[in-house]
XYZ file of C-alpha atoms in Angstrom:
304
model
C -2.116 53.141 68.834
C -4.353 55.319 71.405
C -8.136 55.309 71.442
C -9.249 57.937 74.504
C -13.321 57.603 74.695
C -15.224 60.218 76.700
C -12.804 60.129 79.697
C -13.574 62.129 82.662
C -11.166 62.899 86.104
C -11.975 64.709 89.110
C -10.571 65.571 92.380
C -13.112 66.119 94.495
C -14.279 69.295 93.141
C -11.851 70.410 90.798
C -12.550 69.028 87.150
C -9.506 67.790 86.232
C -10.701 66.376 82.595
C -14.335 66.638 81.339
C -15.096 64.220 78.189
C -11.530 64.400 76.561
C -11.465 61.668 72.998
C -8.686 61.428 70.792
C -6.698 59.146 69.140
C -3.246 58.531 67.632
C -2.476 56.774 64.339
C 0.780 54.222 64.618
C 4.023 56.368 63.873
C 2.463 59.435 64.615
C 4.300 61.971 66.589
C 2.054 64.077 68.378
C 2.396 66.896 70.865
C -0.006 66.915 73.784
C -0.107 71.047 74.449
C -1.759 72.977 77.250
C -0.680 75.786 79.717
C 0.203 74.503 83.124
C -3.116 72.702 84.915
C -4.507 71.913 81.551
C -5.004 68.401 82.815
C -2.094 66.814 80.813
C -0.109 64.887 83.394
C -3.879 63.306 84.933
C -4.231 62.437 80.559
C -0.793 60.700 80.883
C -1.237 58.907 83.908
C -4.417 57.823 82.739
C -2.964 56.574 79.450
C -0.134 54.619 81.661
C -2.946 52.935 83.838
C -1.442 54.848 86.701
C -4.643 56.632 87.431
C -8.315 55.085 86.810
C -10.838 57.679 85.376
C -13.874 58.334 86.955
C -15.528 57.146 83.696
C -14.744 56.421 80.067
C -12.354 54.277 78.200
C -8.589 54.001 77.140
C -7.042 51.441 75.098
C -3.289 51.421 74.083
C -2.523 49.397 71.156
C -5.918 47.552 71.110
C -5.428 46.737 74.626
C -7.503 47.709 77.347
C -5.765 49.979 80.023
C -8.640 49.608 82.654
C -8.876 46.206 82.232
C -5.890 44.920 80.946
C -3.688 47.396 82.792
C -0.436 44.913 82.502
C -0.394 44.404 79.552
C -0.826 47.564 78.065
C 1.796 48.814 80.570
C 4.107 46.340 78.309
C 4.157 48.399 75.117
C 4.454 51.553 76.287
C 8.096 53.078 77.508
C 7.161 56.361 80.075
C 9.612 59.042 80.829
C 8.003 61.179 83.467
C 8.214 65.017 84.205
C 11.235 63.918 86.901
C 12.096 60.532 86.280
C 13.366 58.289 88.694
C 16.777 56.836 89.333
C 18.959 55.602 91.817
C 21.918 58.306 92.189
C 23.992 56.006 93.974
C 23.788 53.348 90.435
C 25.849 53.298 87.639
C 24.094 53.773 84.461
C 24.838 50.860 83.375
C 23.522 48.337 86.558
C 20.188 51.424 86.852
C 19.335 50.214 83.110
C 20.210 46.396 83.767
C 17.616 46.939 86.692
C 14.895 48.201 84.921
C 15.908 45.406 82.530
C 14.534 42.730 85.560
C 11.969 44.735 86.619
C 10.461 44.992 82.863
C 11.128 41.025 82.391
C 13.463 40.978 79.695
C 14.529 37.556 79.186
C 18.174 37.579 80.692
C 19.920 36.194 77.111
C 18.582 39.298 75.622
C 19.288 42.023 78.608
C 23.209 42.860 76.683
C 21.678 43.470 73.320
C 18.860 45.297 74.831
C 20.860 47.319 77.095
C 23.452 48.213 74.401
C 20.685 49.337 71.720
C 19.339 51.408 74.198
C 22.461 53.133 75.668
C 23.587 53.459 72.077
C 20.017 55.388 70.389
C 20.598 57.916 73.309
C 24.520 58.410 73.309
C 25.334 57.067 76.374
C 28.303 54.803 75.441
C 30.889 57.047 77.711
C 29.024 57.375 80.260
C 28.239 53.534 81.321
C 29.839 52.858 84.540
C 29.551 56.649 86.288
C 27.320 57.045 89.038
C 23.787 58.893 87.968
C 24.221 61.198 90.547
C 27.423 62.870 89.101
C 25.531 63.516 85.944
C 24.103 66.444 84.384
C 20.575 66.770 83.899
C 21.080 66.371 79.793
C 22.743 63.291 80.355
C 19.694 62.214 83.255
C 17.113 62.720 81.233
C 19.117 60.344 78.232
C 19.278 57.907 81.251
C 15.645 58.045 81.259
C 15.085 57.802 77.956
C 17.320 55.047 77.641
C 14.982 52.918 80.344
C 11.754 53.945 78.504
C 12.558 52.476 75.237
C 14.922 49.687 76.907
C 12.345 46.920 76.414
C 11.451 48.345 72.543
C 7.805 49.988 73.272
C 5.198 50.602 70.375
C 4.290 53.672 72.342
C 6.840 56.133 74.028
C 4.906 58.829 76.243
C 6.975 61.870 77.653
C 6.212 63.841 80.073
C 8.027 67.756 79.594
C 11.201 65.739 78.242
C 13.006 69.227 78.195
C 11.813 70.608 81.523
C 15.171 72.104 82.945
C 17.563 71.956 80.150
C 19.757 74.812 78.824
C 19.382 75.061 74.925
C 22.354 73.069 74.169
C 20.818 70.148 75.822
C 17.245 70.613 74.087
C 18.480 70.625 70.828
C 20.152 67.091 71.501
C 17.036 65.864 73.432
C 15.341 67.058 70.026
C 17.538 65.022 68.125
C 17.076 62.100 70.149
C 13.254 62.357 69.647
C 13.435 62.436 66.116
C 15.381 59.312 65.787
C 13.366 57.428 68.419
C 10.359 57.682 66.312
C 11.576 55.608 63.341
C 10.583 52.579 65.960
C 8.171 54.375 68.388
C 4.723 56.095 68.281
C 5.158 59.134 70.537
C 2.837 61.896 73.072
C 4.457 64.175 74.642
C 3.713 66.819 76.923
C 4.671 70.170 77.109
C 3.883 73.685 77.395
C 6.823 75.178 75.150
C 5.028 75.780 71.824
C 8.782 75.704 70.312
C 9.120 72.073 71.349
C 5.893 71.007 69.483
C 6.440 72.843 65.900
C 9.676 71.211 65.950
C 9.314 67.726 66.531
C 5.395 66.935 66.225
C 3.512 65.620 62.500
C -0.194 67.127 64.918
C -0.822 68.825 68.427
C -4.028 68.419 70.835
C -4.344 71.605 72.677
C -5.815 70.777 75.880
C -7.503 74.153 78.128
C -9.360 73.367 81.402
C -9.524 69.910 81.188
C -10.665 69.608 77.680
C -9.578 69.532 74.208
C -9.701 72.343 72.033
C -7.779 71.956 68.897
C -6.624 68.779 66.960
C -4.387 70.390 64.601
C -2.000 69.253 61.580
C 1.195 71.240 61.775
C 1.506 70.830 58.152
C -2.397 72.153 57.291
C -1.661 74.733 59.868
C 1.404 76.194 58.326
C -0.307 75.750 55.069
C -3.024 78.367 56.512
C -2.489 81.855 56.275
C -4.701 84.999 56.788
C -5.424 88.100 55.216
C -4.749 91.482 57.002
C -6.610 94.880 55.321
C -6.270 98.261 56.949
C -8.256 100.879 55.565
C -7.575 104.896 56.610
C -11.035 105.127 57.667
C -13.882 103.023 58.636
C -16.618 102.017 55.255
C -19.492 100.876 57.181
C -20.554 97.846 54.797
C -16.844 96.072 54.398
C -17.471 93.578 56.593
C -20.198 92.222 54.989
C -18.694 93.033 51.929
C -15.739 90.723 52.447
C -17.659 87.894 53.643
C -19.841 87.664 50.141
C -16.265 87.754 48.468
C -15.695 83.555 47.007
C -13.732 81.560 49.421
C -13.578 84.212 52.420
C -14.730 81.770 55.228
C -14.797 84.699 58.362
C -13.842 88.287 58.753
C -12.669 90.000 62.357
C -12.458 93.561 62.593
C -9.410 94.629 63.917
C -7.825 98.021 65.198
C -4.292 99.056 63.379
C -2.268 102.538 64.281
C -4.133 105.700 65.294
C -7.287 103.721 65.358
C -6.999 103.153 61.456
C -9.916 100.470 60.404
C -8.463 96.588 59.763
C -9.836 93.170 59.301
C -8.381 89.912 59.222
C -9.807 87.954 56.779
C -9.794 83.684 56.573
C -9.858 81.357 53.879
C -9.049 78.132 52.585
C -5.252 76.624 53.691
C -3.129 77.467 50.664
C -4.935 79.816 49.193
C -4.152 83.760 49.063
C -7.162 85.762 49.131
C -4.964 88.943 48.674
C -5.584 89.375 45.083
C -9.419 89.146 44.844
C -8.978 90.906 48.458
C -7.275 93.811 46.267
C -9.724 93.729 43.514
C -12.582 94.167 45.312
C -11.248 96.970 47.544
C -10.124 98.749 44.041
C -13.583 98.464 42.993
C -15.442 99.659 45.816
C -12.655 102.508 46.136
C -11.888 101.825 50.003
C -8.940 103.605 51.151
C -6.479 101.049 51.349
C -3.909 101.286 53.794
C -2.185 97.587 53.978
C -2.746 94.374 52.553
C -0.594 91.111 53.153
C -0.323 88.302 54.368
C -0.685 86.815 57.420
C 0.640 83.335 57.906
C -1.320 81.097 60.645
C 1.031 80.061 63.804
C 0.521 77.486 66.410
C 0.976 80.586 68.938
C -1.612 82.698 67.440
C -4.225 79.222 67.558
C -2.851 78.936 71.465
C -3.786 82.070 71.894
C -6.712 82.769 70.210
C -8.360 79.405 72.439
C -6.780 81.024 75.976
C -8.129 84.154 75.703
């Protein structure tokens, strides 16, 4: 559904993107992550042919977004950071607008308008003005125009930015049912936001990606943590010979107590053998558990 090739995006000196690829499968719901200049509103207006890359190549859907910038723009529904509206419109004549301006043939505008209005729960709220809405119910009205004309690809922009928890959760909900028809980005920075709603996440850091991750590999994944109540000079290398350890990092526990955190496989627990070998070298053992891998602890690990 998205092929990104090598793109690159400056302005003027600042690097705004430096030779970011990816690509999403059809269906996929995927979480485009990064702290706050990461790059990923340039990415997204980029991927909306709103913004032409100083080089490299995007296509949406097999379509050319350089090139064929029209009709790429034609399966894809955008809700931006702050989207747009006329306050002075009723919801229903701001969504038969956008039904115009996206060319939906005029014997299908009712059905259209009604199927969208009705995925976002906005049946009530049809002929009040947008500007006596809350921003819950604003941000359905944008949904509702994004996927009015029935996009293969929905892109959103922070679709939670300035809603109280109440209104997440339903923007949540609304997600989740809009991808039984849609493939979906979107960006955020809440790490909450991606775990629950996204199959994968691209972490994107100073204009480039770091991490393509699986959610479900990634919870899969879990560490080993080993404190010892003082320091045995050859453990390290000790615990890397051990079968299936993959890297070791020495780490600092209470009153300066000798640790490691030690990697493996996803779904394996290297505890046991961990224990075993610890037994048989007589270290002083401490601790030993497990340590399951987070999205926040990946995050972090790539900004520090």
């Amino acid at each position: 559904m998205i092929e990104v090739q090598s793109i690159r995006k400056s302005y003027g000196p600042i690097v705004a993107l430096d030779d970011v690829s990816f690509s999403v499968a059809d269906g996929e719901i995927v979480g485009l992550l990064g702290p706050n200049g990461a790059g990923k509103t340039t990415m997204i207006k980029i991927l909306t042919g709103y913004l032409q890359p100083d080089e490299g190549s995007v296509a949406i859907d097999g379509i050319d977004v350089l090139t064929q910038t029209q009709a790429a723009q034609a399966r894809i529904g955008y809700l931006p950071e702050n989207a747009p509206a006329y306050p002075e419109l009723s919801v229903q004549a701001y969504l038969k607008l956008i039904a115009d301006l996206r060319q939906v043939p005029a014997n299908e505008q009712r059905e259209r308008i009604s199927a969208a209005v009705y995925a976002v729960d906005l049946e009530d709220r049809l002929t009040q003005p947008i500007g006596t809405l809350s921003k819950g119910y604003r941000q359905r009205v944008g949904l509702a125009q994004a996927i009015l004309h029935r996009p293969r690809l929905l892109i959103l922009d922070e679709p939670s930015v300035g809603l109280d928890p109440t209104q997440i959760v339903e923007i949540r909900h609304l997600i989740r049912r809009l991808s039984e028809f849609s493939t979906i980005l979107f960006s955020t920075h809440i790490l909450p936001e991606v775990e629950a709603l996204c199959n994968r996440v691209l972490i994107l850091m100073n204009g480039q990606v770091k991490a393509d991750a699986n959610l479900a590999e990634l919870a899969g994944a879990s560490d080993a943590i080993l404190m010892l109540d003082k320091a045995v000079g050859s453990a390290v290398d000790t615990l890397k010979a051990l079968p299936g350890v993959h890297h070791v990092e020495p780490v600092t526990g209470d009153n300066g107590r000798a640790g490691f955190r030690i990697s493996g496989p996803p779904e394996t627990d290297l505890c046991p053998a961990i224990f075993q070998l610890a037994a048989r070298h007589q270290w002083p053992v401490r601790e030993l558990r497990s340590d399951r891998q987070t999205l926040e602890r990946v995050f972090s690990k790539l900004a520090a």
